[in-house]
Coordinates of C-alpha atoms and ligand atoms in Angstrom, one line a residue:
M1 CA 106.2 58.1 124.3
T2 CA 104.8 60.1 121.4
A3 CA 105.5 63.7 122.1
T4 CA 102.7 65.4 120.1
N5 CA 100.4 67.5 122.4
A6 CA 96.7 67.8 121.8
P7 CA 95.9 71.4 120.8
I8 CA 92.5 71.3 122.5
K9 CA 91.3 69.6 125.6
L10 CA 89.5 66.4 124.8
T11 CA 87.1 64.4 126.9
R12 CA 86.1 60.8 127.3
K13 CA 83.2 61.4 124.8
D14 CA 85.7 62.4 122.1
F15 CA 87.2 58.9 122.3
T16 CA 83.9 57.1 122.3
S17 CA 82.8 55.8 118.9
G18 CA 79.1 55.5 119.6
L19 CA 78.9 52.0 118.2
A20 CA 76.7 49.6 120.2
V21 CA 79.1 47.7 122.5
R22 CA 78.7 43.9 122.0
W23 CA 79.9 42.3 125.2
C24 CA 77.9 40.3 127.7
P25 CA 76.4 42.3 130.5
G26 CA 78.9 42.4 133.4
C27 CA 81.9 41.6 131.2
G28 CA 85.1 43.1 132.6
D29 CA 85.9 44.6 129.2
F30 CA 83.3 47.4 129.8
A31 CA 85.3 48.7 132.8
I32 CA 88.5 48.7 130.9
L33 CA 87.0 50.4 127.9
S34 CA 85.5 53.1 130.1
Q35 CA 88.8 53.7 131.9
I36 CA 90.8 53.9 128.7
Q37 CA 88.3 56.4 127.2
K38 CA 88.6 58.5 130.4
T39 CA 92.4 58.3 130.5
L40 CA 93.3 59.0 126.9
P41 CA 92.3 62.7 127.1
E42 CA 94.8 63.0 130.1
I43 CA 97.5 61.3 128.1
G44 CA 97.0 64.1 125.5
V45 CA 97.9 62.5 122.2
P46 CA 95.5 63.7 119.5
R47 CA 93.0 61.2 118.2
E48 CA 94.5 61.3 114.7
N49 CA 97.8 60.1 116.2
T50 CA 96.3 57.3 118.2
V51 CA 95.7 53.8 116.9
F52 CA 94.2 50.7 118.5
I53 CA 95.1 47.4 116.9
S54 CA 93.6 44.1 118.0
G55 CA 93.6 40.5 117.0
I56 CA 90.5 38.3 117.4
G57 CA 88.5 37.6 120.5
C58 CA 85.8 39.4 122.6
S59 CA 88.5 41.8 123.9
S60 CA 89.7 42.4 120.3
R61 CA 86.4 44.1 119.4
F62 CA 87.9 47.0 121.3
P63 CA 88.9 49.2 118.3
Y64 CA 85.2 49.5 117.2
Y65 CA 84.4 51.3 120.4
M66 CA 87.2 53.9 120.2
N67 CA 86.9 57.1 118.2
V68 CA 90.4 56.9 116.9
Y69 CA 92.1 54.9 114.2
G70 CA 91.8 51.2 114.6
I71 CA 92.5 47.8 113.0
H72 CA 90.6 44.7 114.1
S73 CA 93.1 42.4 112.5
I74 CA 93.5 38.6 112.5
H75 CA 94.0 36.1 115.2
G76 CA 97.3 36.4 117.0
R77 CA 98.7 38.9 114.5
A78 CA 97.9 42.3 116.1
L79 CA 101.5 42.7 117.1
T80 CA 102.8 42.2 113.6
L81 CA 100.6 45.0 112.3
A82 CA 101.5 47.2 115.2
T83 CA 105.2 46.6 114.5
G84 CA 104.8 47.5 110.8
L85 CA 102.8 50.6 111.5
K86 CA 105.1 51.9 114.2
V87 CA 108.1 51.5 111.9
A88 CA 106.3 53.2 109.0
R89 CA 104.7 55.9 111.1
P90 CA 106.8 56.4 114.3
E91 CA 104.8 59.5 115.3
L92 CA 101.7 57.4 116.1
M93 CA 100.9 56.1 119.6
I94 CA 99.9 52.5 119.2
W95 CA 97.9 50.5 121.6
V96 CA 97.4 46.8 121.0
V97 CA 94.5 45.1 122.6
T98 CA 94.8 41.3 122.8
G99 CA 93.4 38.4 124.8
D100 CA 95.3 35.6 126.6
G101 CA 94.4 33.3 123.7
D102 CA 95.2 35.8 121.0
A103 CA 98.5 36.9 122.5
L104 CA 99.8 33.8 124.2
A105 CA 98.5 30.9 122.1
I106 CA 98.3 31.6 118.4
G107 CA 100.2 34.9 118.8
G108 CA 102.8 33.7 121.3
N109 CA 105.6 34.0 118.9
H110 CA 104.9 37.6 118.0
F111 CA 104.4 38.4 121.6
L112 CA 107.9 37.3 122.5
H113 CA 109.5 39.2 119.7
A114 CA 107.6 42.5 120.0
L115 CA 108.7 42.5 123.7
R116 CA 112.3 41.7 123.2
R117 CA 112.7 44.1 120.3
N118 CA 111.4 46.9 122.5
I119 CA 109.2 48.4 119.8
D120 CA 107.5 51.5 121.1
I121 CA 104.0 50.1 121.4
N122 CA 101.7 49.5 124.3
I123 CA 100.3 46.0 124.7
L124 CA 97.1 45.6 126.8
L125 CA 96.7 41.9 127.5
F126 CA 93.1 41.3 128.7
N127 CA 93.6 38.1 130.7
N128 CA 90.4 36.3 131.5
R129 CA 92.1 32.9 131.5
I130 CA 89.7 31.5 128.9
Y131 CA 88.7 31.8 125.3
G132 CA 85.6 34.0 125.6
L133 CA 84.6 34.5 122.0
T134 CA 84.6 30.9 121.1
K135 CA 82.6 30.0 124.1
G136 CA 84.8 28.9 126.9
Q137 CA 87.7 26.7 125.9
Y138 CA 90.8 26.7 128.2
S139 CA 93.5 29.1 127.3
P140 CA 97.3 29.3 127.9
T141 CA 96.6 31.1 131.2
S142 CA 93.9 28.7 132.5
E143 CA 94.9 26.9 135.6
Y144 CA 96.1 23.2 135.6
G145 CA 93.1 21.0 136.0
K146 CA 90.6 23.6 134.7
R147 CA 87.5 21.9 133.3
T148 CA 86.2 23.5 130.1
K149 CA 84.5 22.4 127.0
S150 CA 87.8 21.5 125.5
S151 CA 89.2 20.0 128.6
P152 CA 86.3 18.1 130.1
D153 CA 88.6 16.0 132.3
G154 CA 90.6 19.0 133.4
S155 CA 93.4 20.8 131.6
I156 CA 96.7 18.9 131.8
E157 CA 98.6 22.0 130.6
H158 CA 100.7 24.1 132.9
P159 CA 99.6 27.8 132.5
V160 CA 101.9 30.4 131.2
N161 CA 102.6 33.5 133.3
P162 CA 102.5 36.5 131.0
I163 CA 104.6 38.7 133.4
G164 CA 107.2 36.0 133.7
V165 CA 107.4 35.6 129.9
A166 CA 107.8 39.4 129.6
I167 CA 110.6 39.4 132.1
G168 CA 112.3 36.6 130.2
A169 CA 112.0 38.7 127.0
E170 CA 113.7 41.6 128.9
T171 CA 110.7 43.8 128.4
S172 CA 111.4 47.4 129.4
F173 CA 108.0 48.1 131.0
I174 CA 105.8 45.4 132.6
A175 CA 102.7 46.0 134.7
R176 CA 99.6 44.3 136.0
T177 CA 96.3 45.8 137.0
V178 CA 92.7 44.7 137.4
D179 CA 89.6 45.6 135.3
T180 CA 87.7 47.1 138.3
F181 CA 90.6 48.9 139.9
Q182 CA 89.7 52.1 138.0
K183 CA 92.3 54.5 139.4
H184 CA 95.0 52.0 139.4
L185 CA 94.2 51.0 135.8
S186 CA 94.3 54.7 134.8
M187 CA 97.7 55.2 136.6
V188 CA 99.2 52.2 134.8
L189 CA 97.9 53.3 131.4
K190 CA 99.5 56.8 131.9
R191 CA 102.8 55.3 132.9
A192 CA 102.7 52.9 129.9
A193 CA 102.0 55.9 127.6
E194 CA 104.9 57.8 129.0
H195 CA 107.3 55.0 128.5
S196 CA 109.6 54.8 125.5
G197 CA 109.7 51.2 124.2
A198 CA 107.4 48.2 124.5
T199 CA 105.0 48.1 127.4
L200 CA 103.1 45.1 128.6
V201 CA 100.1 45.7 130.8
E202 CA 98.4 42.6 131.9
I203 CA 94.8 43.4 132.9
A204 CA 93.0 40.8 135.0
Q205 CA 89.6 40.7 133.3
N206 CA 86.5 38.9 134.4
C207 CA 84.7 36.8 131.8
R208 CA 81.3 36.8 133.3
I209 CA 80.0 34.0 131.2
F210 CA 82.7 31.4 130.8
N211 CA 85.1 32.1 133.7
E212 CA 83.2 34.0 136.3
G213 CA 85.3 34.7 139.4
A214 CA 88.7 33.9 137.9
W215 CA 90.0 37.0 139.7
S216 CA 87.6 37.2 142.6
H217 CA 90.4 36.9 145.1
L218 CA 91.6 40.2 143.9
T219 CA 88.3 42.0 143.6
N220 CA 86.2 40.6 146.5
P221 CA 86.1 43.6 149.0
D222 CA 86.3 41.2 152.0
T223 CA 89.5 39.4 150.9
R224 CA 91.1 41.9 148.6
A225 CA 93.4 43.6 151.1
D226 CA 94.9 40.2 152.1
N227 CA 95.3 39.1 148.5
V228 CA 96.6 42.1 146.6
L229 CA 100.1 43.6 146.9
F230 CA 100.2 47.1 145.4
L231 CA 103.7 47.6 144.1
E232 CA 105.1 51.2 144.5
H233 CA 108.6 52.1 143.4
G234 CA 110.8 52.8 146.4
K235 CA 108.2 51.6 148.9
P236 CA 108.2 48.5 151.2
M237 CA 106.0 45.7 150.0
L238 CA 103.2 45.8 152.6
F239 CA 99.7 44.5 152.4
G240 CA 96.7 43.4 154.6
K241 CA 93.8 45.4 156.0
T242 CA 96.1 47.6 158.1
M243 CA 99.3 47.0 156.1
E244 CA 100.3 44.6 158.9
K245 CA 101.9 42.0 156.5
G246 CA 104.9 42.3 154.3
I247 CA 107.2 40.4 151.9
R248 CA 110.7 39.6 153.2
L249 CA 113.4 37.9 151.2
N250 CA 115.0 34.9 152.8
G251 CA 118.0 34.1 150.7
L252 CA 116.4 34.0 147.2
T253 CA 113.0 32.9 148.6
P254 CA 110.3 35.5 149.3
E255 CA 108.2 35.0 152.4
V256 CA 105.1 36.6 154.0
V257 CA 105.9 38.0 157.4
N258 CA 104.1 40.1 160.1
V259 CA 105.7 43.5 160.1
S260 CA 105.5 43.7 163.8
D261 CA 107.6 40.6 164.1
V262 CA 110.4 41.6 161.8
G263 CA 110.3 45.4 161.6
E264 CA 109.6 47.4 158.5
E265 CA 113.3 47.9 157.8
N266 CA 113.4 44.2 156.9
I267 CA 110.6 44.3 154.4
L268 CA 111.6 44.2 150.7
V269 CA 111.5 47.6 149.0
H270 CA 110.2 47.6 145.4
D271 CA 112.5 48.8 142.7
E272 CA 110.9 48.9 139.3
K273 CA 114.2 50.3 137.8
A274 CA 116.5 47.5 139.0
D275 CA 119.0 46.5 136.4
E276 CA 118.6 42.8 137.4
P277 CA 115.1 41.4 136.7
T278 CA 115.5 38.7 139.4
L279 CA 113.3 40.4 142.0
A280 CA 110.7 41.2 139.4
Y281 CA 110.7 37.6 138.5
L282 CA 110.2 36.5 142.1
L283 CA 107.3 38.9 142.3
S284 CA 105.8 37.6 139.0
R285 CA 105.5 34.1 140.6
M286 CA 103.6 35.3 143.6
G287 CA 100.0 34.5 144.0
P288 CA 97.5 32.4 145.8
P289 CA 97.4 30.4 148.0
D290 CA 100.7 31.4 149.7
F291 CA 101.2 34.9 148.5
P292 CA 99.3 38.0 147.6
T293 CA 99.1 38.8 143.9
P294 CA 101.3 41.8 143.0
V295 CA 99.8 44.6 140.9
G296 CA 101.4 47.7 139.7
I297 CA 104.6 48.3 137.8
F298 CA 107.0 45.4 138.0
R299 CA 109.6 46.9 135.8
C300 CA 110.3 50.2 134.0
I301 CA 113.8 50.4 132.6
S302 CA 115.4 52.3 129.8
K303 CA 116.9 50.5 126.8
P304 CA 117.3 51.2 123.0
V305 CA 114.0 51.3 121.2
Y306 CA 113.7 49.2 118.0
D307 CA 111.9 51.7 115.8
Q308 CA 114.2 54.5 116.8
S309 CA 117.3 52.4 116.1
L310 CA 115.9 51.3 112.8
M311 CA 115.1 54.9 111.7
A312 CA 118.6 55.9 112.7
Q313 CA 120.1 53.2 110.5
V314 CA 117.9 54.2 107.6
K315 CA 118.8 57.8 107.9
K316 CA 122.5 57.0 108.1
A317 CA 122.2 54.8 105.0
Q318 CA 120.4 57.6 103.1
E319 CA 123.0 60.1 104.1
G320 CA 125.9 58.0 102.6
S321 CA 126.7 57.7 98.9
P322 CA 124.2 55.6 96.9
P323 CA 125.1 51.9 97.0
D324 CA 126.4 50.2 93.9
L325 CA 123.8 47.4 93.6
N326 CA 125.5 46.0 90.6
A327 CA 128.6 45.4 92.6
L328 CA 126.6 43.9 95.4
Y329 CA 125.0 41.4 93.0
R330 CA 128.4 40.4 91.5
Q331 CA 130.4 40.0 94.6
S332 CA 132.2 36.7 95.1
E333 CA 129.2 34.8 96.4
S334 CA 127.4 35.0 93.1
W335 CA 127.5 32.4 90.4
A336 CA 126.1 32.1 86.8
V337 CA 123.4 29.7 85.9
P338 CA 124.1 28.3 82.4
A339 CA 121.4 28.9 79.9
R340 CA 119.4 25.7 79.1
N341 CA 120.1 24.5 75.6
V342 CA 119.5 21.5 73.4
E343 CA 122.5 19.8 74.8
G344 CA 120.8 19.5 78.2
E345 CA 119.3 16.2 79.4
K346 CA 115.8 15.8 78.2
C347 CA 113.8 13.7 80.7
P348 CA 112.3 10.7 78.9
C349 CA 109.5 10.7 81.4
C350 CA 108.3 14.3 81.5
D351 CA 110.3 16.0 78.7
Y352 CA 111.8 18.5 81.0
L353 CA 115.1 19.9 79.8
N354 CA 117.6 19.4 82.6
L355 CA 121.1 20.9 82.9
P356 CA 123.8 18.9 81.0
G357 CA 125.1 16.0 83.0
A358 CA 122.1 15.9 85.4
D359 CA 121.7 12.4 87.0
E360 CA 118.1 13.0 88.0
C361 CA 115.3 14.9 86.4
E362 CA 114.8 18.2 88.3
M363 CA 111.1 18.1 87.5
C364 CA 109.9 14.5 88.1
L365 CA 113.0 13.1 89.9
I366 CA 113.4 10.1 87.6
S367 CA 116.9 8.8 87.0
L368 CA 118.6 10.1 83.9
I369 CA 121.4 7.6 84.0
E370 CA 121.7 5.6 80.8
E371 CA 121.4 2.1 82.3
E372 CA 118.3 3.1 84.2
R373 CA 116.6 4.5 81.1
P374 CA 114.3 1.5 80.5
V375 CA 112.7 2.0 83.9
A376 CA 112.2 5.7 83.2
E377 CA 110.7 4.9 79.8
T378 CA 108.3 2.5 81.4
R379 CA 107.2 5.0 83.9
R380 CA 106.7 7.6 81.2
L381 CA 104.5 5.3 79.3
I382 CA 102.4 4.3 82.3
E383 CA 102.0 7.9 83.4
A384 CA 101.0 9.0 79.9
S385 CA 98.5 6.2 79.8
L386 CA 97.0 7.1 83.2
Y387 CA 96.4 10.6 82.1
D388 CA 95.4 10.0 78.5
D389 CA 93.4 6.8 78.7
T390 CA 89.9 6.7 80.0
V391 CA 88.5 4.1 82.3
A392 CA 87.0 2.4 79.2
V393 CA 90.4 0.8 78.5
L394 CA 90.0 -1.3 81.6
E395 CA 87.0 -3.0 79.9
P396 CA 85.2 -3.2 83.3
A397 CA 82.7 -5.9 83.8
D398 CA 79.0 -5.0 83.2
A399 CA 77.2 -3.8 86.2
V400 CA 75.2 -6.3 88.2
S401 CA 72.5 -4.4 89.9
L402 CA 69.5 -5.0 92.1
P403 CA 66.8 -2.7 93.4
E404 CA 66.9 -1.4 96.9
T405 CA 63.9 -3.6 97.7
A406 CA 65.9 -6.9 97.0
T407 CA 66.6 -8.9 100.1
V408 CA 70.1 -9.3 101.5
A409 CA 69.8 -13.0 100.8
T410 CA 69.1 -12.4 97.1
A411 CA 72.2 -10.1 97.0
V412 CA 74.4 -12.6 98.6
H413 CA 73.3 -15.4 96.3
T414 CA 73.8 -13.2 93.3
M415 CA 77.3 -12.3 94.4
R416 CA 78.1 -16.0 94.9
D417 CA 76.6 -17.2 91.6
K418 CA 78.3 -14.5 89.5
R419 CA 81.5 -14.6 91.5
I420 CA 81.5 -10.8 92.1
G421 CA 82.3 -8.8 95.2
S422 CA 79.7 -6.1 94.9
I423 CA 76.1 -5.3 93.8
L424 CA 75.1 -1.9 92.5
V425 CA 71.8 -0.9 94.0
T426 CA 69.3 1.2 92.1
D427 CA 66.3 3.3 93.1
E428 CA 62.8 3.1 91.6
S429 CA 64.0 5.1 88.6
G430 CA 66.9 2.8 87.8
R431 CA 69.6 5.3 89.0
L432 CA 72.4 4.2 91.2
S433 CA 71.5 4.8 94.8
G434 CA 74.0 2.7 96.7
I435 CA 76.5 -0.2 96.7
F436 CA 76.4 -3.4 98.6
T437 CA 79.8 -5.2 98.9
E438 CA 81.3 -8.3 100.5
R439 CA 82.5 -6.0 103.2
D440 CA 78.9 -5.2 104.1
V441 CA 78.1 -8.9 104.2
L442 CA 80.9 -9.5 106.7
A443 CA 80.7 -6.3 108.8
R444 CA 76.9 -5.9 108.9
V445 CA 75.2 -9.1 108.1
V446 CA 77.5 -11.7 109.7
A447 CA 78.9 -9.6 112.5
E448 CA 75.6 -8.1 113.5
E449 CA 73.7 -11.3 112.9
I450 CA 71.2 -9.7 110.7
D451 CA 68.6 -12.0 109.2
P452 CA 69.3 -11.9 105.4
E453 CA 65.8 -13.0 104.4
S454 CA 64.0 -10.2 106.2
H455 CA 66.3 -7.3 105.5
L456 CA 66.6 -5.3 102.3
I457 CA 69.9 -4.2 100.8
G458 CA 68.5 -0.7 100.7
E459 CA 68.9 -0.8 104.5
L460 CA 72.5 -2.0 104.6
M461 CA 74.1 -0.6 101.5
T462 CA 76.4 2.4 101.4
R463 CA 74.3 5.2 100.1
D464 CA 75.5 7.6 97.4
P465 CA 78.8 5.9 96.7
E466 CA 81.7 7.6 94.9
T467 CA 81.3 7.0 91.1
I468 CA 83.1 7.6 87.9
E469 CA 82.0 8.3 84.3
P470 CA 83.3 6.5 81.2
E471 CA 85.1 9.6 79.9
N472 CA 87.1 10.1 83.1
S473 CA 90.8 9.2 83.1
L474 CA 92.4 6.3 84.7
A475 CA 94.3 8.7 86.9
Q476 CA 91.0 10.0 88.3
A477 CA 89.8 6.5 89.0
F478 CA 93.0 5.7 90.9
H479 CA 92.8 8.9 92.8
R480 CA 89.2 8.4 93.9
M481 CA 89.8 4.9 95.0
M482 CA 93.0 5.8 96.9
V483 CA 91.5 8.8 98.7
S484 CA 88.3 7.1 99.8
D485 CA 89.9 3.7 100.3
L486 CA 87.6 2.0 97.8
R487 CA 87.9 -1.4 96.1
Y488 CA 84.8 -0.8 93.8
L489 CA 84.0 2.2 91.8
P490 CA 80.7 2.2 90.0
L491 CA 80.8 3.6 86.4
V492 CA 77.6 5.5 85.6
D493 CA 76.2 7.1 82.5
G494 CA 75.2 10.7 82.1
E495 CA 71.8 9.9 83.8
G496 CA 73.4 8.3 86.8
R497 CA 72.4 4.7 85.7
P498 CA 75.0 2.0 86.5
V499 CA 76.9 0.8 83.5
S500 CA 79.7 -1.2 84.9
I501 CA 82.0 -1.4 87.9
V502 CA 85.8 -0.6 88.1
T503 CA 87.5 -2.8 90.7
S504 CA 90.9 -2.4 92.3
R505 CA 91.7 -5.7 90.6
D506 CA 91.1 -4.1 87.2
L507 CA 93.6 -1.4 87.9
I508 CA 96.2 -3.8 89.2
D509 CA 95.8 -6.0 86.1
F510 CA 96.1 -3.0 83.9
L511 CA 99.3 -1.8 85.5
S512 CA 101.0 -5.2 85.5
A513 CA 100.1 -5.6 81.8
R514 CA 101.6 -2.3 81.0
I515 CA 104.8 -3.0 83.0
E516 CA 105.2 -6.3 81.2
S517 CA 104.7 -4.9 77.8
Ligands
LIG1 C1 93.2 31.3 112.9 C2 92.2 31.2 113.9 N1 92.2 30.2 114.8 C3 91.2 30.1 115.7 C4 90.2 31.1 115.7 C5 89.1 30.9 116.7 N2 89.2 31.9 117.8 C6 88.7 33.1 117.8 S1 88.9 34.0 119.1 C7 89.8 32.8 119.8 C8 90.4 32.9 121.2 C9 89.9 34.0 122.0 O1 90.4 34.0 123.2 P1 91.1 35.3 123.8 O2 92.2 35.8 122.9 O3 91.5 35.0 125.2 O4 90.0 36.4 123.8 P2 88.6 36.6 124.6 O5 87.6 36.2 123.6 O6 88.7 35.8 125.8 O7 88.6 38.1 124.9 C10 89.9 31.7 119.0 C11 90.6 30.4 119.3 C12 90.2 32.1 114.8 N3 89.3 33.1 114.8 N4 91.2 32.2 113.9
LIG2 S1 82.1 35.8 126.6 FE1 83.2 36.6 128.4 S2 84.8 37.9 127.7 FE2 83.4 37.6 126.0 S3 82.0 39.3 126.2 FE3 81.0 37.7 127.3 S4 81.8 38.0 129.4 FE4 83.1 39.2 128.1

């Protein structure tokens, strides 16, 4: 809780930014926004001490609509900003607005740690069980088998239960409410605001467009009484139109019973302050089809708050005598790094000056052992050549080119007669427009049974192939061929006209000649 009282009475309007709200008509986010704006004046923290921080998603647009400080941050990271801000400015009341994707997929790690650390922030998890902003992919809370754009055959992932995760992280305040349960939502918000430590409020939110009806069992007026269990501290867990049903514990298994059959004294009584989270966990697992879905405060316990403990440690450290940093640096775990000097091992390959006695170059990892020097020297020469020499040293064969209008038959005959594996293809201005290789002959002409006399190479060639220019280095030629898995690399002049062709054979011959010499 942040204990600063507002000097003047604020209203909902004071918390409304006036920016046009960009959610789809009927989106559950509207109801939540409206209720938060109505409830904040009752919570009574001044606007200048209130901050809303969000990640990315439809729900994360929330800070724009609030007339308080706000940060629309990056995907999954709202909790990291909130943590930093709370530690730096403990007097602020921080609300984090996050979606089920934002908090539980990309931000799952931060979610867990913010909760377990018990940082005094309030996390509002808008759970619509879908990625809304990115147009309807399944999320970590989508049900098994859910068909979406990213799971067309049905999701094969088991959904995560945010309340269960929060219990596992020993969260000190955990609640669930529903976007359209206005009074309930307001009550839960106030309780969260009062609480000292991390609070998680899961809000069942309807995404009108991509997951309409995900929570209709809770909101449909005809079925709601049978499907919702309102948790109240110290009260029996009753539900149904006339509160005729209840939850009883049979060993460690909850069951739905008729109150008239078992008597109200046998109905489980809710205890949000229980030391043991076991019952809260059992509740978190309840839901359709066998159980009503509990809403309300699952857990509200007291435990040390991270930011307060941290501040106490900082204060204590500041009160003590100033630390001797020099002594800290020089305690037994420190060691001296000898200065590099001419007696170090100079790498024959890259010239890096290694520490004396090094077996291997720290920079290029080549062996520095005497007997292995010739290998290192060869490698150095080859590397130097790759970077210093241009492709001209390969003396590549002159380009054999044909116009796009030549037939496939002509190209194949030319390749056979000249014993070459590729033809460079030119457009009407004589510039390189494509390449036709033996691979095209096999994969297109032979495999697809194309008539070579009636088809032109312009139809079958690879258009706009990767090229190289005479002044480019051998290393560039190697790189391009490797990355694009090429065996032929046309060499073109400054105008884009074919000059010659570099083949993988040329490069292999060059390398082997260098190694031999
Ligand atoms: C690093 C990164 N990855 C992915 C995205 C795409 N992206 C934006 S919002 C979102 C999920 C939104 O879903 P949710 O958090 O449930 O919010 P909703 O839109 O449903 O309110 C994704 C995957 C992104 N913006 N940034
Ligand atoms: S896509 Fe869904 S969650 Fe997003 S604004 Fe529209 S209805 Fe709301």
